[in-house]
mmCIF file of C-alpha atoms and ligand atoms in Angstrom:
data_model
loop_
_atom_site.group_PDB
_atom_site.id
_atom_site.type_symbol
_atom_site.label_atom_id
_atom_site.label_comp_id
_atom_site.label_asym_id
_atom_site.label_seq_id
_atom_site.Cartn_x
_atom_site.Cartn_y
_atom_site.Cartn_z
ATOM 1 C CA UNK A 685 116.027 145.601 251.548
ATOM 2 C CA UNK A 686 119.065 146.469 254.018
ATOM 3 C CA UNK A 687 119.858 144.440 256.644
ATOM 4 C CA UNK A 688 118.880 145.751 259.909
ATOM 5 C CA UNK A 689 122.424 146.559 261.715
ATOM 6 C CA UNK A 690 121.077 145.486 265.091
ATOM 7 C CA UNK A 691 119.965 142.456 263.852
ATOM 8 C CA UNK A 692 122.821 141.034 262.582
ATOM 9 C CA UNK A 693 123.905 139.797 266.269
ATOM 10 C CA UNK A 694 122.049 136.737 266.422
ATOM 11 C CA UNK A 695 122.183 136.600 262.614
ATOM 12 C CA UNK A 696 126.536 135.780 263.066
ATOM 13 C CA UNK A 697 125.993 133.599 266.310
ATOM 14 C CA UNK A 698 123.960 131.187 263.539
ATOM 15 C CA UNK A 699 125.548 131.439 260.139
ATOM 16 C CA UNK A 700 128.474 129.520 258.632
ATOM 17 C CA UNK A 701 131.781 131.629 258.821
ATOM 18 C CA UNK A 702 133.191 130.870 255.289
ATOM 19 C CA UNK A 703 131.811 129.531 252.268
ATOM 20 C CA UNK A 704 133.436 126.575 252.534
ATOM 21 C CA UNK A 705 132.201 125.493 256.694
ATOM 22 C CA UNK A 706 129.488 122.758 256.562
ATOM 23 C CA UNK A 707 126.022 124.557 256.885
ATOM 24 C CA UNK A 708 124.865 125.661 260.229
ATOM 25 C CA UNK A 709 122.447 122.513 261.742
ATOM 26 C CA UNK A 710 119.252 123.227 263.565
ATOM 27 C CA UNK A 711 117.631 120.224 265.509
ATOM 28 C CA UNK A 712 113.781 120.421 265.405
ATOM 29 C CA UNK A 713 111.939 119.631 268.504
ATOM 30 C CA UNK A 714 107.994 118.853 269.388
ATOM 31 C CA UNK A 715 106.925 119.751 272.858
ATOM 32 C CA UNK A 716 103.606 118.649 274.661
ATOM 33 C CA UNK A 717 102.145 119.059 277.676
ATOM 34 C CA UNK A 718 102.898 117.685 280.882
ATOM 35 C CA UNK A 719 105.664 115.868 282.748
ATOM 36 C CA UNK A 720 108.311 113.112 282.007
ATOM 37 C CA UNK A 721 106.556 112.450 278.597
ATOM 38 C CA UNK A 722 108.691 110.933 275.575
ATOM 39 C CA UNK A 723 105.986 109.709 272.943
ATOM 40 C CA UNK A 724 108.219 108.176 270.071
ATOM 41 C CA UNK A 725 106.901 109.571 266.191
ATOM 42 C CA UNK A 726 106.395 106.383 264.878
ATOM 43 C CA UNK A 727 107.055 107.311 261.453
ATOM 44 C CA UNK A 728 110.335 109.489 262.254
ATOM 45 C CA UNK A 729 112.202 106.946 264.301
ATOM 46 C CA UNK A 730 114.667 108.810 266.771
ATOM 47 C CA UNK A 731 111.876 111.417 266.849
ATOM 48 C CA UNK A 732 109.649 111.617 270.423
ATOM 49 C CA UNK A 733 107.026 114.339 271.296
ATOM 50 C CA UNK A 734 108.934 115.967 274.394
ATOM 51 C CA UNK A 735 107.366 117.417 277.818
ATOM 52 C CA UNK A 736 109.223 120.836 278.610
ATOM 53 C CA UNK A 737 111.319 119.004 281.831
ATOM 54 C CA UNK A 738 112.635 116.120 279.190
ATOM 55 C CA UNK A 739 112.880 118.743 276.623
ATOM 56 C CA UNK A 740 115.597 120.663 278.880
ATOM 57 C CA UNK A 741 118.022 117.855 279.148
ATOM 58 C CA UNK A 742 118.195 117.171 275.604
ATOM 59 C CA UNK A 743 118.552 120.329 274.171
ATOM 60 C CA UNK A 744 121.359 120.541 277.042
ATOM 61 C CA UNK A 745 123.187 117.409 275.032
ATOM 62 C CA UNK A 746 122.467 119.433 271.606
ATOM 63 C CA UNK A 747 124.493 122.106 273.474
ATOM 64 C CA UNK A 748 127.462 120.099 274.218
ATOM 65 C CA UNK A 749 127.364 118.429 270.805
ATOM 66 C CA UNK A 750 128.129 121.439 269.240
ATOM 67 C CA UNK A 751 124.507 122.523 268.226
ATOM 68 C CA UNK A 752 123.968 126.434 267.605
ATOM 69 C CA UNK A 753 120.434 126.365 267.706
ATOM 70 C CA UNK A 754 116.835 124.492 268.086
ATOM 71 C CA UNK A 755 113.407 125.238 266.402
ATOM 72 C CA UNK A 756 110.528 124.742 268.592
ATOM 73 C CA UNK A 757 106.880 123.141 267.282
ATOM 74 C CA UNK A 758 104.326 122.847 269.583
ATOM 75 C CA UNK A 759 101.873 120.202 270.256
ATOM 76 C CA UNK A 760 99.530 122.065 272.665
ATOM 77 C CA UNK A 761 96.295 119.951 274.638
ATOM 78 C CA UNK A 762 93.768 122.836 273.442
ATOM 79 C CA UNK A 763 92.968 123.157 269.982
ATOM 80 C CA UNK A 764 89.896 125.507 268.663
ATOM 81 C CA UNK A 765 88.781 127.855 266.264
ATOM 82 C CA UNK A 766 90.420 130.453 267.175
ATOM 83 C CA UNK A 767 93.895 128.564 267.728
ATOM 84 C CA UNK A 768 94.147 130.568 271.572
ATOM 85 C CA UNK A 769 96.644 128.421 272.731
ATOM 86 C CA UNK A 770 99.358 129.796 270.023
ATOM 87 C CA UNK A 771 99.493 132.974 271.347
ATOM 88 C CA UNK A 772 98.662 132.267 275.549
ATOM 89 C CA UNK A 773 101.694 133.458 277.099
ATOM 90 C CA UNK A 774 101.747 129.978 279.710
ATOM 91 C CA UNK A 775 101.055 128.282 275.956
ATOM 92 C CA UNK A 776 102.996 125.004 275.945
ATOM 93 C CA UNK A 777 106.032 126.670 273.220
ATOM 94 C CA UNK A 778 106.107 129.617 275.717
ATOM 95 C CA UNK A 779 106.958 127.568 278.304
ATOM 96 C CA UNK A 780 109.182 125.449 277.046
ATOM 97 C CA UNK A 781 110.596 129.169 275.475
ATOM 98 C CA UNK A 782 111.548 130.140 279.218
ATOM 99 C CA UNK A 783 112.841 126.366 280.215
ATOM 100 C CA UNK A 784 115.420 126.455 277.493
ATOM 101 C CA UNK A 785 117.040 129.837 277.820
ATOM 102 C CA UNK A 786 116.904 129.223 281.683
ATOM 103 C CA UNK A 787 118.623 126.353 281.791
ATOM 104 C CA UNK A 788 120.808 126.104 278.595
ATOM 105 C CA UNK A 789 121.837 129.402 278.436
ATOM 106 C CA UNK A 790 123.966 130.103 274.537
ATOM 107 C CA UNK A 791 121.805 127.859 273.023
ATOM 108 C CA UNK A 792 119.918 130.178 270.328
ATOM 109 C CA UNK A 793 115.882 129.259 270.683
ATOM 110 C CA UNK A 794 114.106 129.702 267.289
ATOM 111 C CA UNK A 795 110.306 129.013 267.274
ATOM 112 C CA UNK A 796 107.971 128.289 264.151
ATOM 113 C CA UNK A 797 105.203 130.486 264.073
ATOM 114 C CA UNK A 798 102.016 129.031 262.561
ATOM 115 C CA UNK A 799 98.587 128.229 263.720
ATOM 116 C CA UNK A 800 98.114 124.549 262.138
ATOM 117 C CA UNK A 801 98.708 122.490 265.192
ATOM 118 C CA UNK A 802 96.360 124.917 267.382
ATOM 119 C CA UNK A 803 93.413 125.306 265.246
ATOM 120 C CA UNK A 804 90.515 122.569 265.778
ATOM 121 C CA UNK A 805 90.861 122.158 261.465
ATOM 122 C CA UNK A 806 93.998 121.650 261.657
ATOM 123 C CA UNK A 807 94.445 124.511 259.277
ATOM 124 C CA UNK A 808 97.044 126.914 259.004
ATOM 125 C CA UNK A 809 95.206 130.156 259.511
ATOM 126 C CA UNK A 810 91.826 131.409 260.785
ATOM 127 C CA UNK A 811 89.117 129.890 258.573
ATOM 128 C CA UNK A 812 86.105 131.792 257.702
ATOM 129 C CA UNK A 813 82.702 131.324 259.287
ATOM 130 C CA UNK A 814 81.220 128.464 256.774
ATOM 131 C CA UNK A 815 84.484 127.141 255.449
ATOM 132 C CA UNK A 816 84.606 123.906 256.450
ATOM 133 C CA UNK A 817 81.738 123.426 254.247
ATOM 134 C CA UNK A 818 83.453 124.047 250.932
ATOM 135 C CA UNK A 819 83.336 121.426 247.983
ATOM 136 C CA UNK A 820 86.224 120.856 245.951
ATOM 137 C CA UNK A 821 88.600 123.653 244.764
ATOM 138 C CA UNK A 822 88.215 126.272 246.686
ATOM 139 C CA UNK A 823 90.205 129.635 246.683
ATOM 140 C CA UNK A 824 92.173 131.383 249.872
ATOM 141 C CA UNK A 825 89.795 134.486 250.175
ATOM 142 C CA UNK A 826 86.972 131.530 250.291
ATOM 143 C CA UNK A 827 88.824 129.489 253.031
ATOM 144 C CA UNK A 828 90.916 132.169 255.311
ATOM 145 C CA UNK A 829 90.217 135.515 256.932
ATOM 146 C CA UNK A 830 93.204 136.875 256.500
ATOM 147 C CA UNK A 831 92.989 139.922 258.888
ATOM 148 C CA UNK A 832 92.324 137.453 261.740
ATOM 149 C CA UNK A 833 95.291 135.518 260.609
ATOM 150 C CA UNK A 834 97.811 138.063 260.278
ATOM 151 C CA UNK A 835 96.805 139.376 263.828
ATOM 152 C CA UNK A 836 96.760 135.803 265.198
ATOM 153 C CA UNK A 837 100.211 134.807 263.301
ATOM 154 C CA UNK A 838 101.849 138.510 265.003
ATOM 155 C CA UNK A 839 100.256 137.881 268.642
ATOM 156 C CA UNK A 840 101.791 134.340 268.553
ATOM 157 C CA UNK A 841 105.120 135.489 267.425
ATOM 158 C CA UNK A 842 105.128 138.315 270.169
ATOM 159 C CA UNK A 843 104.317 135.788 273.205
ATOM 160 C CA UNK A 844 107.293 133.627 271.843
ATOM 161 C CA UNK A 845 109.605 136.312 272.126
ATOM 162 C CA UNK A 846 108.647 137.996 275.210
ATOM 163 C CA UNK A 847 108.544 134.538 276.239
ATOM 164 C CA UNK A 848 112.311 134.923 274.949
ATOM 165 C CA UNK A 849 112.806 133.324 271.761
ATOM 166 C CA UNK A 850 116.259 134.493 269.683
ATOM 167 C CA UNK A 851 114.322 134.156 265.934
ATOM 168 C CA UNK A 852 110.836 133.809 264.875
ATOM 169 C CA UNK A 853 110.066 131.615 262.054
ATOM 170 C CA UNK A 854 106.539 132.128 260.147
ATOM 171 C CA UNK A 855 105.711 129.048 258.749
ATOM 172 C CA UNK A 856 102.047 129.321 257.552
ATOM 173 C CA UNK A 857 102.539 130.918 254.392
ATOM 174 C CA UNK A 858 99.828 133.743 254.763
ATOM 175 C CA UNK A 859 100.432 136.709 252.288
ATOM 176 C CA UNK A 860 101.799 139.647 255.040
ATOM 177 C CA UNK A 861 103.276 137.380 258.209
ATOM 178 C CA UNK A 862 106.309 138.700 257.955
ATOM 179 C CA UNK A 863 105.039 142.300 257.380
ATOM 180 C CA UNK A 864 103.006 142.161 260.430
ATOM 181 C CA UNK A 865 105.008 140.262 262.461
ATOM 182 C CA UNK A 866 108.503 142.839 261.815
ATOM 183 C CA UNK A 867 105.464 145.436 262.953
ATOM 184 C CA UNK A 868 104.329 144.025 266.317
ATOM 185 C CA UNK A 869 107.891 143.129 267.069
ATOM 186 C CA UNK A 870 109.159 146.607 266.284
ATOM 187 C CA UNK A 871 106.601 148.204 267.902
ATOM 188 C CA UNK A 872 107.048 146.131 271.400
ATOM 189 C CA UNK A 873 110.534 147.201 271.077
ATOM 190 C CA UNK A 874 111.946 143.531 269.739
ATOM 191 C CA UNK A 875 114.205 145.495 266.840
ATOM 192 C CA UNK A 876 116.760 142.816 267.235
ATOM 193 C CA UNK A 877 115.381 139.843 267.254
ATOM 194 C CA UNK A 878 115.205 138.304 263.121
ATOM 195 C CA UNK A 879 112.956 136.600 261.851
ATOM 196 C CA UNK A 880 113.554 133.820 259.542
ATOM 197 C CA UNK A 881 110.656 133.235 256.375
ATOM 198 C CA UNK A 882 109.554 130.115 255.327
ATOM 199 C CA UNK A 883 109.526 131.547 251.873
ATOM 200 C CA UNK A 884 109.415 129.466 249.519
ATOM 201 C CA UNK A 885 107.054 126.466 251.124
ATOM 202 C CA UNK A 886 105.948 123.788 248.826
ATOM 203 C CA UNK A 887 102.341 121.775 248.814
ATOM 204 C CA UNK A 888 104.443 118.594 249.750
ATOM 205 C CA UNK A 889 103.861 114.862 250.283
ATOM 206 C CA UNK A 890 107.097 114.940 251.971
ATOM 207 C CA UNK A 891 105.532 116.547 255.272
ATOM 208 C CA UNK A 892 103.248 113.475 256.758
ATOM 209 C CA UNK A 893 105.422 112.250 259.192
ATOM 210 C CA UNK A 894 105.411 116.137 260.652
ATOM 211 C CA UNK A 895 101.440 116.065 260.547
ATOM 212 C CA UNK A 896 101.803 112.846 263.023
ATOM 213 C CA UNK A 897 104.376 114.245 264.617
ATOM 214 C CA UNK A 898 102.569 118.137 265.357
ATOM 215 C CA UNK A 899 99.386 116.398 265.077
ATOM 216 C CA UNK A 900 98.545 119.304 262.769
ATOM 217 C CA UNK A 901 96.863 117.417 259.082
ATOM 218 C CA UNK A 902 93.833 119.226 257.726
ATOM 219 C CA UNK A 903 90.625 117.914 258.765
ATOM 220 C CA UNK A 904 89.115 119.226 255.241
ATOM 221 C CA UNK A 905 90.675 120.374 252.466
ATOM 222 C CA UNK A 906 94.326 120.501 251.751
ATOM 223 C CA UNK A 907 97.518 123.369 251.961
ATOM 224 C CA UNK A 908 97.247 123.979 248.392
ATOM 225 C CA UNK A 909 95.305 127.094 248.573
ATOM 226 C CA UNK A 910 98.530 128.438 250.330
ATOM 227 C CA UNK A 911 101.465 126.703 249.502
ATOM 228 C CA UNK A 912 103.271 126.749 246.113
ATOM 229 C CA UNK A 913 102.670 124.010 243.209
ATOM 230 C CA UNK A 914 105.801 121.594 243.268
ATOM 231 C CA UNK A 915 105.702 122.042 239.750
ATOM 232 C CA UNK A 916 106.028 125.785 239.435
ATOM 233 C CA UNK A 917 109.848 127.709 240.419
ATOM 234 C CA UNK A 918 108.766 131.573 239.025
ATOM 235 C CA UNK A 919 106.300 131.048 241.832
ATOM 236 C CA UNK A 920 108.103 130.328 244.417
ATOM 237 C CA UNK A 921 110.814 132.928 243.749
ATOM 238 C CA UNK A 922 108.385 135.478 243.897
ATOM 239 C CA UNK A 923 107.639 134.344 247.346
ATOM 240 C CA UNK A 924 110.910 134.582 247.958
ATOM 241 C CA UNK A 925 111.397 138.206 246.589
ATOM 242 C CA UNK A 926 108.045 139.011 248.261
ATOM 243 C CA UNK A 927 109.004 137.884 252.130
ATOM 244 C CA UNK A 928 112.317 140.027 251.531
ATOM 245 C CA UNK A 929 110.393 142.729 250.763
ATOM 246 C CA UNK A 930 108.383 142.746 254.030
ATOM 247 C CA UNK A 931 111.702 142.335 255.770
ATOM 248 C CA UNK A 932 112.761 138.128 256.642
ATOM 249 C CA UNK A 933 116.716 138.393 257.793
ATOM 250 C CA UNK A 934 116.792 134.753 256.514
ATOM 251 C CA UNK A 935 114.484 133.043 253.957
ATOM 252 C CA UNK A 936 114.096 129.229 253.468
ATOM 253 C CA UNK A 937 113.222 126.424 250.815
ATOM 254 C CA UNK A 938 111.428 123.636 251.740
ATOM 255 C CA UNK A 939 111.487 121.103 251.106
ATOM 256 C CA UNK A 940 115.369 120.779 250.244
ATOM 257 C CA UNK A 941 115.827 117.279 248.428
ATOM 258 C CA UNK A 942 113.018 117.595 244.947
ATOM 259 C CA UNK A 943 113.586 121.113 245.583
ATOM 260 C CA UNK A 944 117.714 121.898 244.986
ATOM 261 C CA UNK A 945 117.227 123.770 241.945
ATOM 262 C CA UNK A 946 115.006 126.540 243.708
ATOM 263 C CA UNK A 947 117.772 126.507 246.525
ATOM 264 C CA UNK A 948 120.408 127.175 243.942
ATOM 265 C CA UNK A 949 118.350 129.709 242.450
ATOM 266 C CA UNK A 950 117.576 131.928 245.956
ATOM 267 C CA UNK A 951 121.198 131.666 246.594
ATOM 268 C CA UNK A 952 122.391 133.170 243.215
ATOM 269 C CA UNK A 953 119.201 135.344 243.392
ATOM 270 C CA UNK A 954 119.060 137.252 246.590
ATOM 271 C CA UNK A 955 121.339 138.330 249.100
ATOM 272 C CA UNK A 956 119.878 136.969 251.949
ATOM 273 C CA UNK A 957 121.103 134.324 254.385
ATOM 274 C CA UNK A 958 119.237 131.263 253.124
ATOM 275 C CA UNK A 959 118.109 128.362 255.034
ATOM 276 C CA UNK A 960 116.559 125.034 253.759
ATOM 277 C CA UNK A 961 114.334 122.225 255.606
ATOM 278 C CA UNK A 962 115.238 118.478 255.152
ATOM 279 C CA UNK A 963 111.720 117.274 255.828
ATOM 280 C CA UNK A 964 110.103 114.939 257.665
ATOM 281 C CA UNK A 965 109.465 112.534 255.189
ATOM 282 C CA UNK A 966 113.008 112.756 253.530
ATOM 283 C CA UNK A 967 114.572 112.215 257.202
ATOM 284 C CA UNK A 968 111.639 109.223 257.201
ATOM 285 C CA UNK A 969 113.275 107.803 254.463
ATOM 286 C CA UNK A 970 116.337 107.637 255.016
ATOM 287 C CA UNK A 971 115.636 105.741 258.467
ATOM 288 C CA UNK A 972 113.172 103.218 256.710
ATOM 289 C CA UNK A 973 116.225 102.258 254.222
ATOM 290 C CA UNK A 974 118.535 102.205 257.179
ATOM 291 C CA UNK A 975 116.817 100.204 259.682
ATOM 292 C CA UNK A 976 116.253 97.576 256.789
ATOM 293 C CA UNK A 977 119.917 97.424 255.958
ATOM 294 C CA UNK A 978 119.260 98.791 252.551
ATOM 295 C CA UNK A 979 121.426 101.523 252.786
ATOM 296 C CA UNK A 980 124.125 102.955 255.358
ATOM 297 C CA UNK A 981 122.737 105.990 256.984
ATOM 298 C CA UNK A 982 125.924 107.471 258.638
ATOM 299 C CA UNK A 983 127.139 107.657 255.006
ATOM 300 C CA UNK A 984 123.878 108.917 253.605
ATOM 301 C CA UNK A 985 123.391 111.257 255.910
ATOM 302 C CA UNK A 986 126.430 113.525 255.438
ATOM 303 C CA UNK A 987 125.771 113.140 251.442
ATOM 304 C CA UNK A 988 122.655 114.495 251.272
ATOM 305 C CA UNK A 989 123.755 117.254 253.966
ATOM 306 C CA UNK A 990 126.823 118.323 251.530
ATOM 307 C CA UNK A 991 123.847 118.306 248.546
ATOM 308 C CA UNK A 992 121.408 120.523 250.211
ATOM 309 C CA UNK A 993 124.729 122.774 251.083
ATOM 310 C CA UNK A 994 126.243 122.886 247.805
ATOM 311 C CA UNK A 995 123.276 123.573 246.370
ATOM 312 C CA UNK A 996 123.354 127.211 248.259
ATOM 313 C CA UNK A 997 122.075 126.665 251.676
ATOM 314 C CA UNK A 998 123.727 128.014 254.810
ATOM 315 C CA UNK A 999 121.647 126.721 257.334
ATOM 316 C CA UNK A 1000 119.596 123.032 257.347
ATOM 317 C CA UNK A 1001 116.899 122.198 259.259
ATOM 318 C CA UNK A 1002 117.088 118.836 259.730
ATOM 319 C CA UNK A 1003 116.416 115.464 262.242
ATOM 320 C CA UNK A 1004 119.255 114.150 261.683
ATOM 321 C CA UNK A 1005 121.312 117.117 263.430
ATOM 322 C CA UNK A 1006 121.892 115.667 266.915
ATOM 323 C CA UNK A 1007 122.928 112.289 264.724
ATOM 324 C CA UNK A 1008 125.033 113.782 262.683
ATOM 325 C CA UNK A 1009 127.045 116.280 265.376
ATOM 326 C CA UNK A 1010 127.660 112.512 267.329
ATOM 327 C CA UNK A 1011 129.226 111.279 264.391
ATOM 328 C CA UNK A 1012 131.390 114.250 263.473
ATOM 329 C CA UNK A 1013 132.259 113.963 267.485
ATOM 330 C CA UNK A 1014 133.540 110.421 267.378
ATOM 331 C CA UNK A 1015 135.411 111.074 263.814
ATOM 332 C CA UNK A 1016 137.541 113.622 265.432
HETATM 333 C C1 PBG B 2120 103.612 124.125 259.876
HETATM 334 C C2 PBG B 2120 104.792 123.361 259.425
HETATM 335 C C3 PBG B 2120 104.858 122.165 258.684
HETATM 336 C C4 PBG B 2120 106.210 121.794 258.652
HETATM 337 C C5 PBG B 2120 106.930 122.781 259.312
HETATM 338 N N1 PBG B 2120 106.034 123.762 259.773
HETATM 339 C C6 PBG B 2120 103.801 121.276 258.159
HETATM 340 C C7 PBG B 2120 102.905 121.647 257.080
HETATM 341 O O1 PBG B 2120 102.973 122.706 256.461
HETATM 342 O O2 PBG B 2120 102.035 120.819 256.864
HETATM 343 C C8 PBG B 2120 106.759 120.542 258.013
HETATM 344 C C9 PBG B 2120 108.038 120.060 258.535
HETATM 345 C C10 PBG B 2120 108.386 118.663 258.184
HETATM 346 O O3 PBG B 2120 107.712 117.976 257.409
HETATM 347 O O4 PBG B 2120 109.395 118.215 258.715
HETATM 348 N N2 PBG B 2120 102.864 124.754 258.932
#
C-alpha cells in the first residue's frame, strides 16, 4: 500500500500543491492516422480527431497555457480480433507518444490503456472464441478471456512507455490490469513511471460522444459485464480498494458529475491521489446549452470544475481544459 519513493517524481510535477489550488487539468486528445487531419467530433464541439503533426502544435499551445499534462486515446486505421495495433510499437498512440515528448518537451504525456478502440467488437478486452454469439445477459468469464486480456492490456502499456509515456492509465476495467501492468513495467525496468487506475468506472450513458469520438461502441452487447452499476457505491469502492491493492499511484471516478458522492467517499477513504473524469457527454452538455444561449458556459464551466474539486478530486480530466486555462489567462 506504500507509495513507491521513486515514483513520486512525476506524481508532484502533476498534483495540486495545497488543498486549497484549483485541481490539476488534463486535456484529452484523439489521434488518427495520417497527415494534416482535423475531423471535428460532432457531438463534442471544440473536439477534432488529430493526426500526430496537428497534434504537436496544439499540445505545444496546452503547454504555454499553463497545461501540466495530456491523456492520449487512439483512433488507430486497423482494428481486429486481436486488437494488434494497441500494442505495435509504430501504433498510431506510440507515435504520437514520441512526437509529443520530442517536440514539447515538460509537457507530462499520459496514455489510456484499453483495447476498445482496437478490437474489431469494439470491446474492451479479448473476447472469447464464440462470444459474439451470446443472447442476452451474459457473464464476463462467458464474454472475455481474461489471460489474453491482461497480457494484451500489459504489452500495450509497455509499447506506450518505451514509446515514452510519463503515466499509464488502464481504462478497461479488467480484474488484474493494474497488477500486470506494475509487473511488465517493473520487470522492463519502468519502476518510475505511475500508473493512474480508472478505478471506479461506471456503465454510463454519459460516454457516447467518446464512442464517436474513439470510434470504440460495442458492436454486441454492452460494458455492463465490466463496469460498475450506477446504482451501486459499496461496489465501486471495492474497486477502488482493489486497484490500490495491485498498486495504482492515482485512482479515478468516472464519471464525476451523477457520481460526486463516490468522489467524496475515495477521498475520505483512501490515501491515494485521486483523479476524476468530466465525461464526454457532461462536456456535450454543457456546449449544447451554450451554443443555444441557454446557459453561459464560461460561468458554468468553472462551477462545475470547483464541484468535482470540492467534492475531493485533485486532478480532472476534462474537455474543457484548454478553454478554461484561456479564460483564467485573460482574467489575470
Ligand atoms: C475506454 C474509455 C472510455 C472513456 C475513456 N476511456 C469509453 C468507454 O468505456 O466506453 C470515456 C471517456 C468519455 O466519455 O469522455 N474504455
Amino acid at each position: 500500500m506504500r507509495q513507491q519513493p521513486s515514483r513520486t517524481h512525476i506524481l508532484k510535477k502533476l498534483l495540486p500543491r495545497t488543498a486549497k489550488a484549483p485541481a490539476a487539468l488534463i486535456m484529452p486528445y484523439f489521434v488518427v492516422e495520417g497527415k494534416g487531419v482535423k475531423n471535428p467530433v460532432v457531438s463534442m464541439p471544440g473536439v477534432c480527431q488529430l493526426s500526430v503533426d496537428l497534434l504537436v502544435k496544439e499540445v505545444a499551445a496546452a503547454k504555454k497555457l499553463g497545461m501540466a499534462a495530456v491523456i492520449l486515446f487512439g483512433v488507430p486505421a486497423l482494428k481486429d480480433l486481436a486488437a494488434t495495433a494497441a500494442y505495435d510499437a509504430e501504433g498510431i498512440v506510440q507515435q504520437a507518444v514520441r512526437a509529443i515528448k520530442k517536440a514539447v518537451p515538460g509537457i507530462l504525456v499520459i496514455t489510456d490503456v484499453c483495447l476498445c478502440a482496437y478490437t474489431s467488437h469494439g470491446h474492451c478486452g479479448i473476447i472469447r472464441e464464440g462470444a459474439h454469439r451470446l443472447k442476452g445477459a451474459f457473464s464476463l468469464a462467458e464474454l472475455i478471456d481474461l489471460e489474453k486480456t491482461l497480457a494484451s492490456l500489459a504489452a500495450t502499456a509497455l509499447s506506450h512507455v518505451e514509446a515514452g509515456a510519463d503515466m499509464v492509465a488502464p481504462s478497461a476495467m479488467m480484474r488484474g490490469q493494474v497488477k500486470a501492468i506494475r509487473k511488465i513495467l517493473d520487470k522492463n525496468g519502468f519502476l518510475h513511471i505511475p500508473i493512474m487506475g480508472y478505478s471506479a468506472k461506471f456503465a454510463s450513458s454519459f460516454y457516447g460522444p467518446f464512442r464517436d469520438a474513439a470510434g470504440s461502441a460495442p458492436k454486441f452487447g454492452d460494458r455492463r459485464a465490466y463496469q460498475l452499476d450506477p446504482a451501486s457505491a459499496p461496489r465501486a469502492l471495492a474497486q477502488v480498494r482493489a486497484d490500490i491493492r495491485e498498486g495504482a499511484d492515482i485512482v479515478m471516478v468516472k464519471p464525476a458529475l451523477a457520481y460526486l458522492d463516490i468522489i467524496r467517499r475515495v477521498k475520505d477513504g483512501f490515501d491515494r491521489p485521486l483523479a476524476a473524469y468530466n465525461v464526454s457527454g457532461e462536456y456535450a452538455m454543457v456546449k449544447a446549452a451554450a451554443h443555444h444561449g441557454w446557459i453561459d458556459e464560461k460561468k458554468m464551466v468553472p462551477e462545475i470544475l470547483n464541484g468535482i474539486r470540492r467534492a475531493g478530486a485533485d486532478i480532472i480530466i476534462t474537455y474543457h481544459a484548454c478553454d478554461m486555462a484561456r479564460w483564467m489567462k485573460e482574467r489575470t
